[in-house]
XYZ file of C-alpha atoms in Angstrom:
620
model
C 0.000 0.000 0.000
C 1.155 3.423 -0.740
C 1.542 5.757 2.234
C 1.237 8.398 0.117
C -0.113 8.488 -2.510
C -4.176 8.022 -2.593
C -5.522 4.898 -4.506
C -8.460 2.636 -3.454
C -8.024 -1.188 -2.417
C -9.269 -2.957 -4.867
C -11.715 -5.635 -4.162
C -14.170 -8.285 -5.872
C -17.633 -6.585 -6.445
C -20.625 -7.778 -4.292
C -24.185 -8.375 -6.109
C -26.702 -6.768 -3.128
C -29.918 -6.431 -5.013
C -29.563 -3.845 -7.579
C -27.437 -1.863 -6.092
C -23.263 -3.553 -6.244
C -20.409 -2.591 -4.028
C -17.001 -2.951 -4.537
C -15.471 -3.768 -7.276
C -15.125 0.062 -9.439
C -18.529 1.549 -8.109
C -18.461 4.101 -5.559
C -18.444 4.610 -2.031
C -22.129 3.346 -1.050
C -24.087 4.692 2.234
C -26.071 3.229 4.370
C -28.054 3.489 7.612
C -30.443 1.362 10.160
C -33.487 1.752 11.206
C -35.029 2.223 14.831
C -38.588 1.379 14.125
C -39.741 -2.077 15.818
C -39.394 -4.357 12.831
C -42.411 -5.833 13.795
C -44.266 -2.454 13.082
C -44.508 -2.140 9.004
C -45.745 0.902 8.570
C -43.154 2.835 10.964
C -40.518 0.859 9.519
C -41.582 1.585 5.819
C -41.548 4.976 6.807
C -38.473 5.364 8.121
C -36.746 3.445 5.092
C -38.353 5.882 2.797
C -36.981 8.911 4.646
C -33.152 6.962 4.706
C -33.606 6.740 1.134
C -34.737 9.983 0.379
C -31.915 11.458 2.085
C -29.206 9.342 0.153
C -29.405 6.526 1.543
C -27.851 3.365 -0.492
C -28.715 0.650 1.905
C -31.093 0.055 4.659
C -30.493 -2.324 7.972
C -33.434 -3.602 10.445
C -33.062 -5.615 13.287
C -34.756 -9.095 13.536
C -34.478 -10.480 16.854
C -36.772 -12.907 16.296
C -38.913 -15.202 13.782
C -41.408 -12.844 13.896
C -39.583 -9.811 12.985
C -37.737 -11.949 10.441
C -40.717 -12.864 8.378
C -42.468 -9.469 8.693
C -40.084 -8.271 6.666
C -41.266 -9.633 3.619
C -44.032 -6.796 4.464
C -41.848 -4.078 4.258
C -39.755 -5.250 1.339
C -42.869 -5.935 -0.564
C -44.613 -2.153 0.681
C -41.129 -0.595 -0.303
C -41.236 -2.248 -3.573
C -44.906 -1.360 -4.220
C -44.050 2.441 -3.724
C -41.060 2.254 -6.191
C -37.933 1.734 -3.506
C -36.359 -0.068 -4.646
C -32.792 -0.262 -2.253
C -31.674 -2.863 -0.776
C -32.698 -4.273 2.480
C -30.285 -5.709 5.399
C -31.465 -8.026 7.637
C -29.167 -7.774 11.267
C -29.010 -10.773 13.272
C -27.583 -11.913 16.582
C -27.825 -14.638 19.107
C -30.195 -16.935 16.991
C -29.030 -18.409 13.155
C -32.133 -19.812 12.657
C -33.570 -16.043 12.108
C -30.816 -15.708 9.737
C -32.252 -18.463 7.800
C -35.388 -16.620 7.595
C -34.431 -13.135 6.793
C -32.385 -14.516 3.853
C -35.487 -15.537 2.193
C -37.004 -11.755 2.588
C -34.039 -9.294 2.146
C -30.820 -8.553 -0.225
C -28.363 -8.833 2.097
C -27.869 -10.584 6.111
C -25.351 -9.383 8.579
C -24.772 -11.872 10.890
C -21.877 -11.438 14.341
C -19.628 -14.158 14.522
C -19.537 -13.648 18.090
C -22.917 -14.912 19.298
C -23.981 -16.893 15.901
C -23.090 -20.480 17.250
C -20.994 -18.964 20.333
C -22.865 -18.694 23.472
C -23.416 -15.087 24.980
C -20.482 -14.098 26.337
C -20.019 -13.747 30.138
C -16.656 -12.218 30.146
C -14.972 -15.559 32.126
C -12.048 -17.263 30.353
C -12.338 -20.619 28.856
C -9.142 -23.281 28.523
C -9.374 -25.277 25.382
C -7.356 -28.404 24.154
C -6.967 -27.894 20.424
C -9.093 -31.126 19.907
C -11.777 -29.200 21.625
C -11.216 -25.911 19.829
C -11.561 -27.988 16.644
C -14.797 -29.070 17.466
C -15.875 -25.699 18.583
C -14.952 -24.702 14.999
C -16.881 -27.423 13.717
C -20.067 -26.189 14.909
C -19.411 -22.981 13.196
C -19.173 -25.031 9.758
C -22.096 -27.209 10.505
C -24.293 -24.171 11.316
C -22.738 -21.499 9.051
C -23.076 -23.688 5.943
C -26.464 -24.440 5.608
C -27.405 -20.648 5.881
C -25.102 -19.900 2.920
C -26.967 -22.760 0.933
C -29.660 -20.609 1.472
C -28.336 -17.504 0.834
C -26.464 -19.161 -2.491
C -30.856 -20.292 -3.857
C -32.017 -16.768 -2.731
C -29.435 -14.430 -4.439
C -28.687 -13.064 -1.194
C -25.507 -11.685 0.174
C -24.048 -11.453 4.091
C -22.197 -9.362 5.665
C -19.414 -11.233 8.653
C -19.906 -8.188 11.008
C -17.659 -8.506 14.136
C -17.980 -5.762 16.610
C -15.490 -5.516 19.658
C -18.328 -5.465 22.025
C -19.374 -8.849 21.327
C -16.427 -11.022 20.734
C -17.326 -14.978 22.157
C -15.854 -16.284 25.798
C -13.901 -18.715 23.131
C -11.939 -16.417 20.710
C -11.035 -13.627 23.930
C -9.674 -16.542 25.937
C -7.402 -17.683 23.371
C -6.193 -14.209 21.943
C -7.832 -11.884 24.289
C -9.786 -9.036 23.369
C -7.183 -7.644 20.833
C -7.200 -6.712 17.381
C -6.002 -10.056 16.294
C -8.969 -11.853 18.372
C -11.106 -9.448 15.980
C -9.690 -10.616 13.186
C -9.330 -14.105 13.512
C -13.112 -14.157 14.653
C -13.795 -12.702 10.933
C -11.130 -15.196 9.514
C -12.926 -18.264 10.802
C -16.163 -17.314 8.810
C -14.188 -15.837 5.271
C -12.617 -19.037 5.034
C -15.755 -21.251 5.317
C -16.921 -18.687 2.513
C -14.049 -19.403 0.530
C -14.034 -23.066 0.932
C -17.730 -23.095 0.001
C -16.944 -20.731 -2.535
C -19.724 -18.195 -1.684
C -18.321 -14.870 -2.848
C -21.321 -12.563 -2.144
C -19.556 -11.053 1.274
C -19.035 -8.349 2.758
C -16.970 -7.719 5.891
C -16.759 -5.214 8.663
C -14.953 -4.712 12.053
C -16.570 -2.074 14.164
C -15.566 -0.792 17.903
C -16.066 2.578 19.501
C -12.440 2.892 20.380
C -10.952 4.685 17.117
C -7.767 3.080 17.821
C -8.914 -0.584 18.162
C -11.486 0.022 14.952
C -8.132 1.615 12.860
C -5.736 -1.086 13.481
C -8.011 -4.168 13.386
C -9.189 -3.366 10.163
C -5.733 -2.122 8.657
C -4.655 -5.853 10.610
C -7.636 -8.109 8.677
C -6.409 -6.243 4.970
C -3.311 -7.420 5.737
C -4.348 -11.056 6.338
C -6.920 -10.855 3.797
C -4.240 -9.788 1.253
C -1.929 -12.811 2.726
C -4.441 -15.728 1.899
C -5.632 -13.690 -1.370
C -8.976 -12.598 -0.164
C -10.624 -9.469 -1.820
C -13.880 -8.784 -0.103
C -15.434 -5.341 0.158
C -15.098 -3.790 3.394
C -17.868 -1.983 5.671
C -16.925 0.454 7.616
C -18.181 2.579 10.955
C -17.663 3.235 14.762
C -20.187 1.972 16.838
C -21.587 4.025 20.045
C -20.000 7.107 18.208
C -22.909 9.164 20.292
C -24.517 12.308 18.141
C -23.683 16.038 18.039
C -20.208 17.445 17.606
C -18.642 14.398 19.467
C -20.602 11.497 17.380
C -19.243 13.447 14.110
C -15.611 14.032 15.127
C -15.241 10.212 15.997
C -16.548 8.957 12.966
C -14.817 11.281 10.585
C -11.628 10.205 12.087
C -11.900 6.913 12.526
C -13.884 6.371 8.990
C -11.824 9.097 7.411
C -8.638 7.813 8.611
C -9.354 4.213 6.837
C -10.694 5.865 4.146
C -7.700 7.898 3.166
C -5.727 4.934 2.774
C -7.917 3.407 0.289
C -9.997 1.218 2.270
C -13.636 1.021 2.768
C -16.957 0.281 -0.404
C -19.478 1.101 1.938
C -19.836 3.320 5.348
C -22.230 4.127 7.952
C -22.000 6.979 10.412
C -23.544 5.711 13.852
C -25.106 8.730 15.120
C -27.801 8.536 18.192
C -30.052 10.576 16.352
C -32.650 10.232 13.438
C -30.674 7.017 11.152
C -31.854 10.211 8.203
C -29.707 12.561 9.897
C -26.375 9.855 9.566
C -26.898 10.345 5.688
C -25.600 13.658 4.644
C -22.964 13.305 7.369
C -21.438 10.591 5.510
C -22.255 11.734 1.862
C -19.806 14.807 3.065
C -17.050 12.462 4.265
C -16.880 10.309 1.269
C -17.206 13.481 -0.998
C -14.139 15.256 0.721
C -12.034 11.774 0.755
C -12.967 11.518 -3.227
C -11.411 14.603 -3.988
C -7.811 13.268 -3.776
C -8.271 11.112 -6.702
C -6.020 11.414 -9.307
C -3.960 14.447 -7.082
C -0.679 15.087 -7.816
C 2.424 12.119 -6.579
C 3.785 12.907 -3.374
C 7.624 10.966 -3.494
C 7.157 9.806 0.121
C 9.836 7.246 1.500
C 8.673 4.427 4.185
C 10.880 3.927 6.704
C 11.090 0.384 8.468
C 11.052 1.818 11.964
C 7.635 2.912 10.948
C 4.698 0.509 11.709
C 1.545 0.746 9.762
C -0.192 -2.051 11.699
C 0.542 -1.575 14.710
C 2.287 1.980 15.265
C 3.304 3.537 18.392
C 4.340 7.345 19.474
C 7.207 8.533 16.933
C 9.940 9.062 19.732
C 10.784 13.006 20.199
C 12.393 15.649 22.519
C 10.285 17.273 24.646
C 11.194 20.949 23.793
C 8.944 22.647 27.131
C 5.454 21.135 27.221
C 5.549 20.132 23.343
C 6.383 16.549 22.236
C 8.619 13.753 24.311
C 5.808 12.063 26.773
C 3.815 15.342 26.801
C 0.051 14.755 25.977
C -0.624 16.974 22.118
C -1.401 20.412 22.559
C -3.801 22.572 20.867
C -2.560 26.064 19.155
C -5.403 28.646 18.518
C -5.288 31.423 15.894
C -6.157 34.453 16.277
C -5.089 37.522 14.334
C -7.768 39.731 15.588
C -7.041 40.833 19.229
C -10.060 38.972 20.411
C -8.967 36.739 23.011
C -11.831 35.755 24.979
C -11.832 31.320 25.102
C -13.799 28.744 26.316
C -12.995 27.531 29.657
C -12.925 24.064 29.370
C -11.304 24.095 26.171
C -8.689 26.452 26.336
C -5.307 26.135 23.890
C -1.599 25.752 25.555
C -0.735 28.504 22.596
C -2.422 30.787 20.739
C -0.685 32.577 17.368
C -1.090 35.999 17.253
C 0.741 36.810 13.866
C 2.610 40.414 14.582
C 0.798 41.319 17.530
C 1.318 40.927 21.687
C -2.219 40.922 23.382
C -1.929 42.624 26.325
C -3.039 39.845 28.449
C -3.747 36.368 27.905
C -5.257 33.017 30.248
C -3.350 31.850 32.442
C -1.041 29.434 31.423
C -1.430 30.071 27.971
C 1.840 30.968 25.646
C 1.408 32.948 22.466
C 3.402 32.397 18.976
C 4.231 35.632 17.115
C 6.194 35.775 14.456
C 9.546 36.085 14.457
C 10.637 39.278 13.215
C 8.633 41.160 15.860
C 9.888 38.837 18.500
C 13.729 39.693 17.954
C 13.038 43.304 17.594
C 11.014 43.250 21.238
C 14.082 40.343 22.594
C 16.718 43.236 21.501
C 14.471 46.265 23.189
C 14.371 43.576 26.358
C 10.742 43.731 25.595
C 9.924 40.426 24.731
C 7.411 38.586 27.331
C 8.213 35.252 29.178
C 5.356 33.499 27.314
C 6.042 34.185 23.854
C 8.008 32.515 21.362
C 9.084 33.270 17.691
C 7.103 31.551 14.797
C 9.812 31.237 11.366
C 9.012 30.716 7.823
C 11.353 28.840 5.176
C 12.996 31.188 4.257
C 14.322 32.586 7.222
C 16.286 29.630 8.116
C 19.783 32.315 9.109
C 17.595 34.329 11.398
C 16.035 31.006 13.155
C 19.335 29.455 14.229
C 20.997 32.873 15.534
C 17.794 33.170 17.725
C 18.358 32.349 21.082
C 14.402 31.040 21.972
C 14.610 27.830 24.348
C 11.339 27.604 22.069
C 10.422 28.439 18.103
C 8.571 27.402 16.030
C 8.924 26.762 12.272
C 6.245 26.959 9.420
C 6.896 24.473 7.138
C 5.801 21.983 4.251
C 7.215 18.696 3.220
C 8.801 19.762 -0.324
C 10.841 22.601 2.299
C 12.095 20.034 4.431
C 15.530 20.341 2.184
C 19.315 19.678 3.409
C 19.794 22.588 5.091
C 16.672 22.031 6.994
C 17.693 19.389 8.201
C 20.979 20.505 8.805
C 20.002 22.791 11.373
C 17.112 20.832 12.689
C 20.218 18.575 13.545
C 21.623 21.292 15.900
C 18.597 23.015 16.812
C 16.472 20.372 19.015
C 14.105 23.486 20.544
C 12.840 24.181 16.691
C 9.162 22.344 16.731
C 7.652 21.992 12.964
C 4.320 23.183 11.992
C 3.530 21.027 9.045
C 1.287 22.792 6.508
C 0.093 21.348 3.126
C -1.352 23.320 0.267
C -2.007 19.812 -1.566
C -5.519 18.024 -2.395
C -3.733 15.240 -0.192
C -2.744 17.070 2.669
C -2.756 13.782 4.748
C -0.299 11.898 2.136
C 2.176 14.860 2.298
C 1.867 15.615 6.096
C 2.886 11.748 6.625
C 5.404 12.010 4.072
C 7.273 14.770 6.400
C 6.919 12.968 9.965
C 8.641 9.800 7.860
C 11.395 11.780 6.772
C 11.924 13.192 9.693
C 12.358 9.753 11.079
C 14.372 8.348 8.385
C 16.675 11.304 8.839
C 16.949 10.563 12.943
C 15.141 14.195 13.842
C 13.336 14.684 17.244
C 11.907 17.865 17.266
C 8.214 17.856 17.194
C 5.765 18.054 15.067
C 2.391 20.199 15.286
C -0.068 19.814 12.173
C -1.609 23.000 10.787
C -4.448 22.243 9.267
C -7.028 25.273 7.362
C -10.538 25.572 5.934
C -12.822 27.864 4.743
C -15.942 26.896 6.148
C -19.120 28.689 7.243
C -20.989 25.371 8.577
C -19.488 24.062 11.787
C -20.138 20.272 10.465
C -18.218 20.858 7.308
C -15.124 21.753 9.454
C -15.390 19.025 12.371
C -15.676 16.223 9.381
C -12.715 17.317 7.791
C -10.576 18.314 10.302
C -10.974 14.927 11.869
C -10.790 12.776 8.384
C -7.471 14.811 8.033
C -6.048 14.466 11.381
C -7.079 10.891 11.541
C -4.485 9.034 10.438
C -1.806 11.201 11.737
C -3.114 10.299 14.914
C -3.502 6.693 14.776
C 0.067 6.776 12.842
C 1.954 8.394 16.632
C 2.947 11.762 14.760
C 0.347 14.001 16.068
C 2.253 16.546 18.843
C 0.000 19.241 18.250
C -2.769 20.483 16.189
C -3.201 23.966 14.955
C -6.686 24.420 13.280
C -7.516 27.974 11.442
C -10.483 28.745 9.468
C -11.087 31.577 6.831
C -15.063 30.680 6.933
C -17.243 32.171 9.178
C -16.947 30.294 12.637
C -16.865 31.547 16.279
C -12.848 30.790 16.959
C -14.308 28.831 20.072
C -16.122 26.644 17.965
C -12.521 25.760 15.986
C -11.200 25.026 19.336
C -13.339 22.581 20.614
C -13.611 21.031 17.648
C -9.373 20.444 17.922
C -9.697 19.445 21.630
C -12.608 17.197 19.829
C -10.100 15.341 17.568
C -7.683 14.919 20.266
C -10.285 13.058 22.344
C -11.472 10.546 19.740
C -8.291 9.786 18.842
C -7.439 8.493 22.432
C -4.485 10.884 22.986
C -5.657 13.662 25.812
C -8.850 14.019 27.151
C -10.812 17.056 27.884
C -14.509 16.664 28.690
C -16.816 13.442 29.716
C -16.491 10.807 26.925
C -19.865 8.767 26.187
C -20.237 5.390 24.091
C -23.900 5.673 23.158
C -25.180 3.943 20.415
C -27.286 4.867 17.131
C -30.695 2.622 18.450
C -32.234 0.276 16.425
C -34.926 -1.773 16.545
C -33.926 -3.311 19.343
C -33.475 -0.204 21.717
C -35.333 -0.637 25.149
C -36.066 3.227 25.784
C -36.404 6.938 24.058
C -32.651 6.809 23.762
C -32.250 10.597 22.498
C -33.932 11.767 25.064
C -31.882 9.963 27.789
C -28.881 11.013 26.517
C -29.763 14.317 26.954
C -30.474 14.324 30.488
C -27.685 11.771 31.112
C -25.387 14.686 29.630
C -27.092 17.469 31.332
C -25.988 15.814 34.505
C -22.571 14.775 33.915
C -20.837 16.880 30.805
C -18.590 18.766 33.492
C -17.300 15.155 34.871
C -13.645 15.779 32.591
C -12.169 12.244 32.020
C -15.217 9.932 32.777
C -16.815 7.804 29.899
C -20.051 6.585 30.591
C -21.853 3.946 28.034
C -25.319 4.538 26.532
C -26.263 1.476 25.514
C -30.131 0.367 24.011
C -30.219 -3.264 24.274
C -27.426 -5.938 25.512
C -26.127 -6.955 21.916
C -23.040 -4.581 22.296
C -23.794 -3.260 25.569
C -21.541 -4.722 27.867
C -18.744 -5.325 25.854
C -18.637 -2.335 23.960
C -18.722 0.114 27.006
C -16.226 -2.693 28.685
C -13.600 0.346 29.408
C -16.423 2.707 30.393
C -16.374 3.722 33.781
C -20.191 3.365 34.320
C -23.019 1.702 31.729
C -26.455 2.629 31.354
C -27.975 -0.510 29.320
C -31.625 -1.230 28.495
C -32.762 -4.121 29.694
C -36.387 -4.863 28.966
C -38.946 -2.634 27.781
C -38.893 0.238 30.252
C -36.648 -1.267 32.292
C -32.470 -0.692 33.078
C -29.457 -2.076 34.177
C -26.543 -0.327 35.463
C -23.029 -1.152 35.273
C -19.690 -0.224 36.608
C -17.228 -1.144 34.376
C -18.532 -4.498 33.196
C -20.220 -5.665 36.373
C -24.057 -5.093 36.706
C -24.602 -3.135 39.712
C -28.212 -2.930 39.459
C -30.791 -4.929 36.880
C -34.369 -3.992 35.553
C -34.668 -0.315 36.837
C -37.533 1.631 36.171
C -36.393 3.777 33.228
C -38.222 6.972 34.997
C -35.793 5.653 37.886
C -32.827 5.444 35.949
C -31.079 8.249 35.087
C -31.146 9.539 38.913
C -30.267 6.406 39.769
C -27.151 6.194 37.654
C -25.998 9.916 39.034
C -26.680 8.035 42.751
C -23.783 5.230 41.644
C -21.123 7.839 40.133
C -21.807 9.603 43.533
C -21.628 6.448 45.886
C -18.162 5.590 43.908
C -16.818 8.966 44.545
C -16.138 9.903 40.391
C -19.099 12.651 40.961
C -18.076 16.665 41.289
C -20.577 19.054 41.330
C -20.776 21.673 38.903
């Protein structure tokens, strides 16, 4: 794969109705209904509205025979009215609904951790490899059947293993890891293979960004070793809604989808599944416009690991870069200094300008010129540092600063560059790009720069013109993504020529930084999109869930609507709020149920009570 360079992965195309994927069609979209499946005209409703809003594909839940065979209903009312997209069928627990749906829809997803597996229960399991054998062979006698079926209907599957749900029997022998992920998929795509059922699509979905990035760059790498070509499905689950639920899933889709990989996405957004649509039409447009860009001449290195990278090792020049957590540079050029509280940057460029007084603890970046005129005057201030351009390498190394910074881009990183990067270790880099592939040519830098044995830090400057705060948290995040998840990101610097409230750009950094698992700023929740499984009015809860704990900096709390996921997918949450029955909730700590079948008029409070009684509360 080229680091560099933007191509897509090319894969075998996927019949799913009338509508392909893979192959050379484009980027499809898709959501999933929250109607009970059971309830035809709500569901036929809401499929319409998915559709009408660019939707591609359509999922509904069938937990049962019931809700399997009703929908032949809704295909057949869809049909009737001229929709004619494809429907997916999503089972868990119970194959023999599988069998069903496959008579009654395009396309079934099934888990492979709870298709033959029993529900998991978190205790580890020893195994012989006689009895893991056999274990497999219940898969084969099970799974096969079902793609007989699938094979007389014309109906593709999708192997859909989340890390939420991963069996007792694949996390005791490789623990819950990115390789238990994939060899969970593995098991199924060779029975495939072996049958020679081609019709398959594959995803791996977590709501950890980093676990969801490398198991799925991990399972392209196997795939590619045993020559399998299957279209991939991408998403991160629980990614909650608002600002947060868009900033993880632009970088954790984008990221993936920069390199090439990914034939079909779906934002997971606990909101209306319409209102996932034009979130991911924007992502896919903005990754689609680096076809064809210009070549970046990018060099790997072999210290670098794409599957499994860590931290690139640097020298902490003050607060910036060696163990220190990334920090977030504001811009502002227009005197106007007032910040959010909560989300207030370590620096904050100024261009030619001093303010007069800044937040405490916050540094300012001026530019350099200025700053040696003031440091000869003895003017200069203890918290600010010089900014340098290119072309004024002379002036940056006969500048005594313990701290500067230098603007640069990837073609300027030339000899003498390096050359004095060499002698200067306090010079910290503020990667810009101008090109359509910012990403390929930001990497390209932070490679060099290891291949070349620097240590001074890197911040990434990234700039838009947007007016719609959406527009910028999507692409900020698909940009930043992979730098991220690659251990290069030291900093971010985020400006916008578009009409934003600076703020707004600033959370939105502090945003990235979050959901990429590097430094954490506000409460984190893991709530999921709802389907037609969820137990409870899940938008509502989450509001007054967050209306009582957004201050709580550093505590994640899972939002879950049924236990399909629940559990396991909030299983480093501090505290789980998980539906149960109809009206009724269970509480967790970590992964042990505190309290079962709550009243959900009970439950919120209730939930607030065991954050308090564990001491994690604060008031506001």
């Amino acid at each position: 794969m080229d680091l560099f360079n933007y191509s897509r992965r090319e894969t075998s195309e996927v019949n799913i109705g009338a509508t392909p994927m893979g192959g050379s069609n484009p980027i499809r979209i898709q959501s999933m209904t929250n109607t009970a499946t059971q309830n035809t005209e709500a569901s036929v409703a809401q499929v319409k509205r998915i559709v009408d809003a660019g939707g591609e594909y359509v999922r509904l839940t069938a937990q049962g025979i019931k809700e399997a065979e009703n929908l032949m209903n809704i295909n057949a009312a869809l049909r009737q009215d001229g929709y004619m997209v494809p429907l997916v069928a999503d089972i868990h627990f119970n194959p023999k609904v599988a069998d069903v749906a496959a008579h009654y829809v395009e396309k079934v997803r099934i888990n492979p951790g709870n298709y033959v597996d029993a529900a998991r229960t978190f205790k580890h399991l020893d195994y012989t490899d006689e009895e893991y054998a056999k274990e497999l062979q219940k898969i084969r006698d099970r799974f096969i059947p079902f793609l007989n079926i699938c094979k007389e209907n014309y109906t593709a599957i999708r192997i859909g293993v989340n890390h939420g749900s991963l069996s007792d029997r694949i996390m005791s022998r490789y623990g819950n890891t990115p390789e238990g992920m994939v060899e969970s998929c593995m098991e199924f795509l060779r029975i495939c293979i072996e049958q020679n059922f081609r019709e398959v699509v594959i995803s791996i979905k977590a709501s950890n960004t980093v676990v969801m990035v490398r198991t799925v760059r991990l399972l392209v790498a196997v795939m590619e070793q045993e020559d399998i070509h299957f279209p991939l499905h991408l998403g991160v689950t629980e990614a909650g809604d608002g600002e947060d639920g868009r900033i993880k899933s632009a970088l954790g889709i984008g990221a993936l989808l920069s390199d090439g990989l990914g034939d079909t996405i779906r934002v997971s957004l606990s909101e209306a599944p319409e209102a996932e649509i034009p979130v991911a039409r924007k992502l896919v447009d903005y990754i689609m416009q680096r076809q064809d860009h210009p070549y970046i001449p990018g060099a790997d290195v072999p210290e670098f690991n794409y599957l499994s990278p860590a931290r690139r090792k640097t020298t902490a020049v003050r607060n910036i870069g060696g163990d220190n957590l990334p920090v977030v540079v504001a811009a502002r050029l227009d005197d106007k200094m007032e910040f959010n509280p909560q989300f207030t940057p370590d620096y904050v460029y100024v261009g030619r300008s001093i303010p007069e007084q800044l937040p405490e603890n916050m540094q300012c970046i001026i530019d350099s010129d200025v700053w040696m005129e003031q440091s000869e005057l003895g003017t200069v201030q203890d918290n600010a540092w010089p900014a340098f351009k290119e072309d004024q390498l002379p002036f940056l190394s006969s500048c005594n600063a313990p701290l500067k910074f230098l603007f640069i881009t990837y073609m300027g990183l030339n000899d003498e560059v390096i050359a004095c990067l060499k002698y200067h270790p306090e010079i910290v880099l503020v990667s810009q790009s101008i090109h359509p592939n910012r990403l390929g040519e930001q990497r390209a830098l932070a490679l060099q720069m290891m291949k070349e044995g620097l240590e001074n830090p890197i911040i990434f400057f990234e700039h838009y013109s947007e007016n719609e705060a959406e527009n910028l948290q999507i692409k900020s995040a698909a940009d930043m993504g992979a730098l991220i998840f690659d251990g290069f990101c030291d900093g971010i610097l985020l400006y916008n020529q578009g009409e934003l409230d600076p703020t707004l750009i600033e959370t939105t950094a502090f945003g990235i930084l979050q959901a990429g698992r590097v430094r954490t700023s506000k409460t984190e929740y893991i709530s999921c999109p709802g389907c037609g499984r969820t137990l409870y009015d899940l938008e509502s809860t989450i509001a007054r869930i967050k209306a009582a704990t957004d201050h709580l900096k550093g505590l994640k709390i899972g939002i879950m609507g049924c236990i399909v996921n629940g559990p396991g997918e909030m299983a480093d949450a501090d505290y789980g709020y998980v539906g149960a029955g109809r009206g009724k909730i269970s509480l967790y700590k970590k992964k042990e149920c505190i309290e079962k079948n709550i009243p959900e008029e009970e439950a919120v409070e209730r939930l607030i009570e065991l954050i308090k009684k564990n001491g994690d509360y604060t008031e506001k």
